[in-house]
């Protein structure tokens, strides 16, 4: 989806799909998480104008939907890169060296957590426990969960620039 497309409203096809999703629930507002996820699959994030449009379609206030969207840390409210790295920063991963991995990513991507590389390839985000503590440190790379990470494994999973950028 291009930036121009993500700046425009939802398409008639997307409206129809949202209607279809909301029909699975007695109260259509109950479909809100599913609808937010659907819109995110289309645009990679849920823009402000899309949030307002979804709220109208689901008969919710914008504030109600905003509070749902910000509660779920897998719903992105800002543009993200082509690949999203969600590196766990909870206790087991922290004990098992996630800070070293984070430093490696920061250095080679040239960004801080919460930022996207200038070429739009990667966004680096912290995330709370992924439920993979027995394989800490862990991360979600896009939709895939990876555990038992070390720098070698990170470099295999992500074609990082070899020269540090920071
Ligand atoms: S603490 Fe990182 S997966 Fe649980």
mmCIF file with all atom_site columns, C-alpha atoms and ligand atoms in Angstrom:
data_model
loop_
_atom_site.group_PDB
_atom_site.id
_atom_site.type_symbol
_atom_site.label_atom_id
_atom_site.label_alt_id
_atom_site.label_comp_id
_atom_site.label_asym_id
_atom_site.label_entity_id
_atom_site.label_seq_id
_atom_site.pdbx_PDB_ins_code
_atom_site.Cartn_x
_atom_site.Cartn_y
_atom_site.Cartn_z
_atom_site.occupancy
_atom_site.B_iso_or_equiv
_atom_site.pdbx_formal_charge
_atom_site.auth_seq_id
_atom_site.auth_comp_id
_atom_site.auth_asym_id
_atom_site.auth_atom_id
_atom_site.pdbx_PDB_model_num
ATOM   1   C  CA  . UNK A 1 1   ? 0.000   0.000   0.000  1.00 0.00 ? 1   UNK A CA  1
ATOM   2   C  CA  . UNK A 1 2   ? 1.520   3.362   -1.019 1.00 0.00 ? 2   UNK A CA  1
ATOM   3   C  CA  . UNK A 1 3   ? 1.737   6.417   1.235  1.00 0.00 ? 3   UNK A CA  1
ATOM   4   C  CA  . UNK A 1 4   ? -0.906  8.119   -0.943 1.00 0.00 ? 4   UNK A CA  1
ATOM   5   C  CA  . UNK A 1 5   ? -3.246  5.173   -0.413 1.00 0.00 ? 5   UNK A CA  1
ATOM   6   C  CA  . UNK A 1 6   ? -2.618  5.149   3.337  1.00 0.00 ? 6   UNK A CA  1
ATOM   7   C  CA  . UNK A 1 7   ? -3.489  8.883   3.395  1.00 0.00 ? 7   UNK A CA  1
ATOM   8   C  CA  . UNK A 1 8   ? -6.894  8.276   1.835  1.00 0.00 ? 8   UNK A CA  1
ATOM   9   C  CA  . UNK A 1 9   ? -9.974  6.745   3.368  1.00 0.00 ? 9   UNK A CA  1
ATOM   10  C  CA  . UNK A 1 10  ? -10.913 3.084   3.477  1.00 0.00 ? 10  UNK A CA  1
ATOM   11  C  CA  . UNK A 1 11  ? -12.075 1.651   0.165  1.00 0.00 ? 11  UNK A CA  1
ATOM   12  C  CA  . UNK A 1 12  ? -15.614 0.334   -0.475 1.00 0.00 ? 12  UNK A CA  1
ATOM   13  C  CA  . UNK A 1 13  ? -14.159 -3.207  -0.460 1.00 0.00 ? 13  UNK A CA  1
ATOM   14  C  CA  . UNK A 1 14  ? -12.587 -2.580  2.944  1.00 0.00 ? 14  UNK A CA  1
ATOM   15  C  CA  . UNK A 1 15  ? -15.882 -1.173  4.243  1.00 0.00 ? 15  UNK A CA  1
ATOM   16  C  CA  . UNK A 1 16  ? -17.652 -4.311  3.033  1.00 0.00 ? 16  UNK A CA  1
ATOM   17  C  CA  . UNK A 1 17  ? -15.059 -6.530  4.700  1.00 0.00 ? 17  UNK A CA  1
ATOM   18  C  CA  . UNK A 1 18  ? -15.410 -4.653  7.986  1.00 0.00 ? 18  UNK A CA  1
ATOM   19  C  CA  . UNK A 1 19  ? -19.202 -5.022  7.775  1.00 0.00 ? 19  UNK A CA  1
ATOM   20  C  CA  . UNK A 1 20  ? -18.731 -8.747  7.219  1.00 0.00 ? 20  UNK A CA  1
ATOM   21  C  CA  . UNK A 1 21  ? -16.375 -9.030  10.223 1.00 0.00 ? 21  UNK A CA  1
ATOM   22  C  CA  . UNK A 1 22  ? -18.746 -7.115  12.481 1.00 0.00 ? 22  UNK A CA  1
ATOM   23  C  CA  . UNK A 1 23  ? -21.678 -9.386  11.531 1.00 0.00 ? 23  UNK A CA  1
ATOM   24  C  CA  . UNK A 1 24  ? -19.912 -12.219 13.402 1.00 0.00 ? 24  UNK A CA  1
ATOM   25  C  CA  . UNK A 1 25  ? -20.662 -10.449 16.676 1.00 0.00 ? 25  UNK A CA  1
ATOM   26  C  CA  . UNK A 1 26  ? -23.933 -9.662  18.421 1.00 0.00 ? 26  UNK A CA  1
ATOM   27  C  CA  . UNK A 1 27  ? -22.642 -6.168  19.104 1.00 0.00 ? 27  UNK A CA  1
ATOM   28  C  CA  . UNK A 1 28  ? -20.492 -4.828  16.263 1.00 0.00 ? 28  UNK A CA  1
ATOM   29  C  CA  . UNK A 1 29  ? -18.165 -2.926  18.580 1.00 0.00 ? 29  UNK A CA  1
ATOM   30  C  CA  . UNK A 1 30  ? -16.961 -6.353  19.796 1.00 0.00 ? 30  UNK A CA  1
ATOM   31  C  CA  . UNK A 1 31  ? -15.269 -6.734  16.408 1.00 0.00 ? 31  UNK A CA  1
ATOM   32  C  CA  . UNK A 1 32  ? -13.017 -3.723  17.034 1.00 0.00 ? 32  UNK A CA  1
ATOM   33  C  CA  . UNK A 1 33  ? -9.743  -5.602  17.638 1.00 0.00 ? 33  UNK A CA  1
ATOM   34  C  CA  . UNK A 1 34  ? -10.327 -7.818  14.616 1.00 0.00 ? 34  UNK A CA  1
ATOM   35  C  CA  . UNK A 1 35  ? -11.122 -4.773  12.483 1.00 0.00 ? 35  UNK A CA  1
ATOM   36  C  CA  . UNK A 1 36  ? -8.051  -2.869  13.697 1.00 0.00 ? 36  UNK A CA  1
ATOM   37  C  CA  . UNK A 1 37  ? -5.914  -5.910  12.837 1.00 0.00 ? 37  UNK A CA  1
ATOM   38  C  CA  . UNK A 1 38  ? -7.535  -6.133  9.394  1.00 0.00 ? 38  UNK A CA  1
ATOM   39  C  CA  . UNK A 1 39  ? -6.880  -2.454  8.632  1.00 0.00 ? 39  UNK A CA  1
ATOM   40  C  CA  . UNK A 1 40  ? -3.305  -2.911  9.832  1.00 0.00 ? 40  UNK A CA  1
ATOM   41  C  CA  . UNK A 1 41  ? -2.809  -5.819  7.429  1.00 0.00 ? 41  UNK A CA  1
ATOM   42  C  CA  . UNK A 1 42  ? -3.888  -3.466  4.621  1.00 0.00 ? 42  UNK A CA  1
ATOM   43  C  CA  . UNK A 1 43  ? -1.839  -0.369  5.574  1.00 0.00 ? 43  UNK A CA  1
ATOM   44  C  CA  . UNK A 1 44  ? 0.785   -1.696  8.064  1.00 0.00 ? 44  UNK A CA  1
ATOM   45  C  CA  . UNK A 1 45  ? -0.560  0.708   10.725 1.00 0.00 ? 45  UNK A CA  1
ATOM   46  C  CA  . UNK A 1 46  ? -3.816  2.344   11.790 1.00 0.00 ? 46  UNK A CA  1
ATOM   47  C  CA  . UNK A 1 47  ? -3.725  6.011   10.782 1.00 0.00 ? 47  UNK A CA  1
ATOM   48  C  CA  . UNK A 1 48  ? -5.754  8.648   12.662 1.00 0.00 ? 48  UNK A CA  1
ATOM   49  C  CA  . UNK A 1 49  ? -8.236  9.109   9.814  1.00 0.00 ? 49  UNK A CA  1
ATOM   50  C  CA  . UNK A 1 50  ? -8.750  5.333   9.540  1.00 0.00 ? 50  UNK A CA  1
ATOM   51  C  CA  . UNK A 1 51  ? -9.327  5.116   13.278 1.00 0.00 ? 51  UNK A CA  1
ATOM   52  C  CA  . UNK A 1 52  ? -12.118 7.701   13.038 1.00 0.00 ? 52  UNK A CA  1
ATOM   53  C  CA  . UNK A 1 53  ? -13.667 5.883   10.076 1.00 0.00 ? 53  UNK A CA  1
ATOM   54  C  CA  . UNK A 1 54  ? -13.564 2.511   11.873 1.00 0.00 ? 54  UNK A CA  1
ATOM   55  C  CA  . UNK A 1 55  ? -15.100 4.057   14.997 1.00 0.00 ? 55  UNK A CA  1
ATOM   56  C  CA  . UNK A 1 56  ? -18.024 5.348   12.903 1.00 0.00 ? 56  UNK A CA  1
ATOM   57  C  CA  . UNK A 1 57  ? -18.518 1.986   11.229 1.00 0.00 ? 57  UNK A CA  1
ATOM   58  C  CA  . UNK A 1 58  ? -18.555 0.188   14.593 1.00 0.00 ? 58  UNK A CA  1
ATOM   59  C  CA  . UNK A 1 59  ? -20.738 2.796   16.333 1.00 0.00 ? 59  UNK A CA  1
ATOM   60  C  CA  . UNK A 1 60  ? -17.980 3.612   18.820 1.00 0.00 ? 60  UNK A CA  1
ATOM   61  C  CA  . UNK A 1 61  ? -16.564 6.939   19.845 1.00 0.00 ? 61  UNK A CA  1
ATOM   62  C  CA  . UNK A 1 62  ? -13.114 7.743   18.533 1.00 0.00 ? 62  UNK A CA  1
ATOM   63  C  CA  . UNK A 1 63  ? -11.845 7.888   22.115 1.00 0.00 ? 63  UNK A CA  1
ATOM   64  C  CA  . UNK A 1 64  ? -13.162 4.404   22.898 1.00 0.00 ? 64  UNK A CA  1
ATOM   65  C  CA  . UNK A 1 65  ? -11.500 2.923   19.837 1.00 0.00 ? 65  UNK A CA  1
ATOM   66  C  CA  . UNK A 1 66  ? -8.296  4.871   20.456 1.00 0.00 ? 66  UNK A CA  1
ATOM   67  C  CA  . UNK A 1 67  ? -8.074  3.393   23.959 1.00 0.00 ? 67  UNK A CA  1
ATOM   68  C  CA  . UNK A 1 68  ? -8.416  -0.142  22.520 1.00 0.00 ? 68  UNK A CA  1
ATOM   69  C  CA  . UNK A 1 69  ? -5.844  0.565   19.801 1.00 0.00 ? 69  UNK A CA  1
ATOM   70  C  CA  . UNK A 1 70  ? -3.276  1.961   22.207 1.00 0.00 ? 70  UNK A CA  1
ATOM   71  C  CA  . UNK A 1 71  ? -3.823  -0.857  24.733 1.00 0.00 ? 71  UNK A CA  1
ATOM   72  C  CA  . UNK A 1 72  ? -2.756  -3.545  22.235 1.00 0.00 ? 72  UNK A CA  1
ATOM   73  C  CA  . UNK A 1 73  ? 0.940   -3.166  21.541 1.00 0.00 ? 73  UNK A CA  1
ATOM   74  C  CA  . UNK A 1 74  ? 0.658   -5.084  18.268 1.00 0.00 ? 74  UNK A CA  1
ATOM   75  C  CA  . UNK A 1 75  ? -1.582  -2.393  16.811 1.00 0.00 ? 75  UNK A CA  1
ATOM   76  C  CA  . UNK A 1 76  ? 0.680   0.261   15.350 1.00 0.00 ? 76  UNK A CA  1
ATOM   77  C  CA  . UNK A 1 77  ? -0.580  3.852   15.416 1.00 0.00 ? 77  UNK A CA  1
ATOM   78  C  CA  . UNK A 1 78  ? 2.268   5.255   13.366 1.00 0.00 ? 78  UNK A CA  1
ATOM   79  C  CA  . UNK A 1 79  ? 3.865   4.286   10.094 1.00 0.00 ? 79  UNK A CA  1
ATOM   80  C  CA  . UNK A 1 80  ? 6.311   1.403   10.565 1.00 0.00 ? 80  UNK A CA  1
ATOM   81  C  CA  . UNK A 1 81  ? 9.026   -0.023  8.353  1.00 0.00 ? 81  UNK A CA  1
ATOM   82  C  CA  . UNK A 1 82  ? 8.712   -2.933  5.942  1.00 0.00 ? 82  UNK A CA  1
ATOM   83  C  CA  . UNK A 1 83  ? 9.918   -5.180  8.800  1.00 0.00 ? 83  UNK A CA  1
ATOM   84  C  CA  . UNK A 1 84  ? 9.092   -4.686  12.463 1.00 0.00 ? 84  UNK A CA  1
ATOM   85  C  CA  . UNK A 1 85  ? 11.477  -6.028  15.104 1.00 0.00 ? 85  UNK A CA  1
ATOM   86  C  CA  . UNK A 1 86  ? 9.766   -6.376  18.486 1.00 0.00 ? 86  UNK A CA  1
ATOM   87  C  CA  . UNK A 1 87  ? 12.498  -7.187  20.972 1.00 0.00 ? 87  UNK A CA  1
ATOM   88  C  CA  . UNK A 1 88  ? 11.261  -8.429  24.343 1.00 0.00 ? 88  UNK A CA  1
ATOM   89  C  CA  . UNK A 1 89  ? 12.390  -6.249  27.243 1.00 0.00 ? 89  UNK A CA  1
ATOM   90  C  CA  . UNK A 1 90  ? 10.871  -8.207  30.121 1.00 0.00 ? 90  UNK A CA  1
ATOM   91  C  CA  . UNK A 1 91  ? 12.805  -9.814  32.928 1.00 0.00 ? 91  UNK A CA  1
ATOM   92  C  CA  . UNK A 1 92  ? 13.818  -13.241 31.528 1.00 0.00 ? 92  UNK A CA  1
ATOM   93  C  CA  . UNK A 1 93  ? 15.029  -11.740 28.268 1.00 0.00 ? 93  UNK A CA  1
ATOM   94  C  CA  . UNK A 1 94  ? 16.780  -8.957  30.121 1.00 0.00 ? 94  UNK A CA  1
ATOM   95  C  CA  . UNK A 1 95  ? 18.628  -11.520 32.306 1.00 0.00 ? 95  UNK A CA  1
ATOM   96  C  CA  . UNK A 1 96  ? 19.543  -13.497 29.200 1.00 0.00 ? 96  UNK A CA  1
ATOM   97  C  CA  . UNK A 1 97  ? 21.159  -10.544 27.450 1.00 0.00 ? 97  UNK A CA  1
ATOM   98  C  CA  . UNK A 1 98  ? 18.522  -8.700  25.446 1.00 0.00 ? 98  UNK A CA  1
ATOM   99  C  CA  . UNK A 1 99  ? 20.378  -5.416  26.066 1.00 0.00 ? 99  UNK A CA  1
ATOM   100 C  CA  . UNK A 1 100 ? 23.382  -6.734  24.150 1.00 0.00 ? 100 UNK A CA  1
ATOM   101 C  CA  . UNK A 1 101 ? 21.104  -7.656  21.255 1.00 0.00 ? 101 UNK A CA  1
ATOM   102 C  CA  . UNK A 1 102 ? 19.408  -4.274  21.400 1.00 0.00 ? 102 UNK A CA  1
ATOM   103 C  CA  . UNK A 1 103 ? 22.786  -2.515  21.315 1.00 0.00 ? 103 UNK A CA  1
ATOM   104 C  CA  . UNK A 1 104 ? 23.779  -4.591  18.263 1.00 0.00 ? 104 UNK A CA  1
ATOM   105 C  CA  . UNK A 1 105 ? 20.543  -3.689  16.475 1.00 0.00 ? 105 UNK A CA  1
ATOM   106 C  CA  . UNK A 1 106 ? 20.864  -0.005  17.407 1.00 0.00 ? 106 UNK A CA  1
ATOM   107 C  CA  . UNK A 1 107 ? 24.429  0.088   16.189 1.00 0.00 ? 107 UNK A CA  1
ATOM   108 C  CA  . UNK A 1 108 ? 23.843  -1.690  12.885 1.00 0.00 ? 108 UNK A CA  1
ATOM   109 C  CA  . UNK A 1 109 ? 20.482  -0.159  12.019 1.00 0.00 ? 109 UNK A CA  1
ATOM   110 C  CA  . UNK A 1 110 ? 21.515  3.310   13.181 1.00 0.00 ? 110 UNK A CA  1
ATOM   111 C  CA  . UNK A 1 111 ? 18.273  3.839   15.085 1.00 0.00 ? 111 UNK A CA  1
ATOM   112 C  CA  . UNK A 1 112 ? 17.016  3.873   18.651 1.00 0.00 ? 112 UNK A CA  1
ATOM   113 C  CA  . UNK A 1 113 ? 14.089  1.738   19.883 1.00 0.00 ? 113 UNK A CA  1
ATOM   114 C  CA  . UNK A 1 114 ? 10.886  3.365   18.657 1.00 0.00 ? 114 UNK A CA  1
ATOM   115 C  CA  . UNK A 1 115 ? 12.476  4.522   15.394 1.00 0.00 ? 115 UNK A CA  1
ATOM   116 C  CA  . UNK A 1 116 ? 12.449  3.415   11.762 1.00 0.00 ? 116 UNK A CA  1
ATOM   117 C  CA  . UNK A 1 117 ? 15.504  3.280   9.516  1.00 0.00 ? 117 UNK A CA  1
ATOM   118 C  CA  . UNK A 1 118 ? 15.635  6.145   6.974  1.00 0.00 ? 118 UNK A CA  1
ATOM   119 C  CA  . UNK A 1 119 ? 15.167  3.658   4.108  1.00 0.00 ? 119 UNK A CA  1
ATOM   120 C  CA  . UNK A 1 120 ? 11.952  2.397   5.745  1.00 0.00 ? 120 UNK A CA  1
ATOM   121 C  CA  . UNK A 1 121 ? 13.282  -1.157  5.969  1.00 0.00 ? 121 UNK A CA  1
ATOM   122 C  CA  . UNK A 1 122 ? 13.145  -1.731  9.752  1.00 0.00 ? 122 UNK A CA  1
ATOM   123 C  CA  . UNK A 1 123 ? 11.335  -0.451  12.812 1.00 0.00 ? 123 UNK A CA  1
ATOM   124 C  CA  . UNK A 1 124 ? 12.770  -1.425  16.193 1.00 0.00 ? 124 UNK A CA  1
ATOM   125 C  CA  . UNK A 1 125 ? 10.331  -1.599  19.108 1.00 0.00 ? 125 UNK A CA  1
ATOM   126 C  CA  . UNK A 1 126 ? 10.470  -2.951  22.658 1.00 0.00 ? 126 UNK A CA  1
ATOM   127 C  CA  . UNK A 1 127 ? 7.691   -5.295  23.724 1.00 0.00 ? 127 UNK A CA  1
ATOM   128 C  CA  . UNK A 1 128 ? 6.642   -6.892  26.989 1.00 0.00 ? 128 UNK A CA  1
ATOM   129 C  CA  . UNK A 1 129 ? 6.983   -10.650 27.603 1.00 0.00 ? 129 UNK A CA  1
ATOM   130 C  CA  . UNK A 1 130 ? 6.190   -12.668 24.497 1.00 0.00 ? 130 UNK A CA  1
ATOM   131 C  CA  . UNK A 1 131 ? 5.480   -15.798 26.551 1.00 0.00 ? 131 UNK A CA  1
ATOM   132 C  CA  . UNK A 1 132 ? 8.661   -17.414 25.216 1.00 0.00 ? 132 UNK A CA  1
ATOM   133 C  CA  . UNK A 1 133 ? 10.697  -16.981 28.418 1.00 0.00 ? 133 UNK A CA  1
ATOM   134 C  CA  . UNK A 1 134 ? 12.073  -20.525 28.334 1.00 0.00 ? 134 UNK A CA  1
ATOM   135 C  CA  . UNK A 1 135 ? 13.778  -19.513 25.089 1.00 0.00 ? 135 UNK A CA  1
ATOM   136 C  CA  . UNK A 1 136 ? 14.880  -16.038 26.179 1.00 0.00 ? 136 UNK A CA  1
ATOM   137 C  CA  . UNK A 1 137 ? 15.992  -13.730 24.747 1.00 0.00 ? 137 UNK A CA  1
ATOM   138 C  CA  . UNK A 1 138 ? 13.131  -13.578 22.265 1.00 0.00 ? 138 UNK A CA  1
ATOM   139 C  CA  . UNK A 1 139 ? 11.731  -11.308 19.583 1.00 0.00 ? 139 UNK A CA  1
ATOM   140 C  CA  . UNK A 1 140 ? 8.936   -11.122 17.080 1.00 0.00 ? 140 UNK A CA  1
ATOM   141 C  CA  . UNK A 1 141 ? 10.168  -10.369 13.597 1.00 0.00 ? 141 UNK A CA  1
ATOM   142 C  CA  . UNK A 1 142 ? 7.032   -9.333  11.740 1.00 0.00 ? 142 UNK A CA  1
ATOM   143 C  CA  . UNK A 1 143 ? 4.680   -12.179 12.726 1.00 0.00 ? 143 UNK A CA  1
ATOM   144 C  CA  . UNK A 1 144 ? 7.347   -14.773 13.505 1.00 0.00 ? 144 UNK A CA  1
ATOM   145 C  CA  . UNK A 1 145 ? 8.502   -15.582 17.017 1.00 0.00 ? 145 UNK A CA  1
ATOM   146 C  CA  . UNK A 1 146 ? 12.227  -16.295 17.491 1.00 0.00 ? 146 UNK A CA  1
ATOM   147 C  CA  . UNK A 1 147 ? 13.938  -17.426 20.682 1.00 0.00 ? 147 UNK A CA  1
ATOM   148 C  CA  . UNK A 1 148 ? 17.354  -18.429 22.021 1.00 0.00 ? 148 UNK A CA  1
ATOM   149 C  CA  . UNK A 1 149 ? 18.752  -15.371 20.277 1.00 0.00 ? 149 UNK A CA  1
ATOM   150 C  CA  . UNK A 1 150 ? 22.355  -14.340 20.194 1.00 0.00 ? 150 UNK A CA  1
ATOM   151 C  CA  . UNK A 1 151 ? 24.150  -11.948 17.871 1.00 0.00 ? 151 UNK A CA  1
ATOM   152 C  CA  . UNK A 1 152 ? 25.035  -14.690 15.397 1.00 0.00 ? 152 UNK A CA  1
ATOM   153 C  CA  . UNK A 1 153 ? 21.386  -15.763 15.171 1.00 0.00 ? 153 UNK A CA  1
ATOM   154 C  CA  . UNK A 1 154 ? 20.247  -12.137 14.811 1.00 0.00 ? 154 UNK A CA  1
ATOM   155 C  CA  . UNK A 1 155 ? 22.641  -11.646 11.920 1.00 0.00 ? 155 UNK A CA  1
ATOM   156 C  CA  . UNK A 1 156 ? 21.265  -14.783 10.267 1.00 0.00 ? 156 UNK A CA  1
ATOM   157 C  CA  . UNK A 1 157 ? 17.675  -13.600 10.650 1.00 0.00 ? 157 UNK A CA  1
ATOM   158 C  CA  . UNK A 1 158 ? 18.262  -9.982  9.656  1.00 0.00 ? 158 UNK A CA  1
ATOM   159 C  CA  . UNK A 1 159 ? 20.517  -8.936  6.821  1.00 0.00 ? 159 UNK A CA  1
ATOM   160 C  CA  . UNK A 1 160 ? 21.959  -6.052  8.875  1.00 0.00 ? 160 UNK A CA  1
ATOM   161 C  CA  . UNK A 1 161 ? 24.471  -3.650  7.373  1.00 0.00 ? 161 UNK A CA  1
ATOM   162 C  CA  . UNK A 1 162 ? 27.918  -4.964  8.369  1.00 0.00 ? 162 UNK A CA  1
ATOM   163 C  CA  . UNK A 1 163 ? 29.311  -1.522  9.178  1.00 0.00 ? 163 UNK A CA  1
ATOM   164 C  CA  . UNK A 1 164 ? 27.941  -0.022  12.401 1.00 0.00 ? 164 UNK A CA  1
ATOM   165 C  CA  . UNK A 1 165 ? 25.875  3.112   11.686 1.00 0.00 ? 165 UNK A CA  1
ATOM   166 C  CA  . UNK A 1 166 ? 25.936  4.546   15.214 1.00 0.00 ? 166 UNK A CA  1
HETATM 167 S  S1  . LIG B 2 .   ? 10.562  -12.310 29.274 1.00 0.00 ? 1   LIG B S1  1
HETATM 168 FE FE1 . LIG B 2 .   ? 10.969  -12.280 27.151 1.00 0.00 ? 1   LIG B FE1 1
HETATM 169 S  S2  . LIG B 2 .   ? 9.654   -13.821 26.366 1.00 0.00 ? 1   LIG B S2  1
HETATM 170 FE FE2 . LIG B 2 .   ? 9.133   -13.696 28.478 1.00 0.00 ? 1   LIG B FE2 1
#
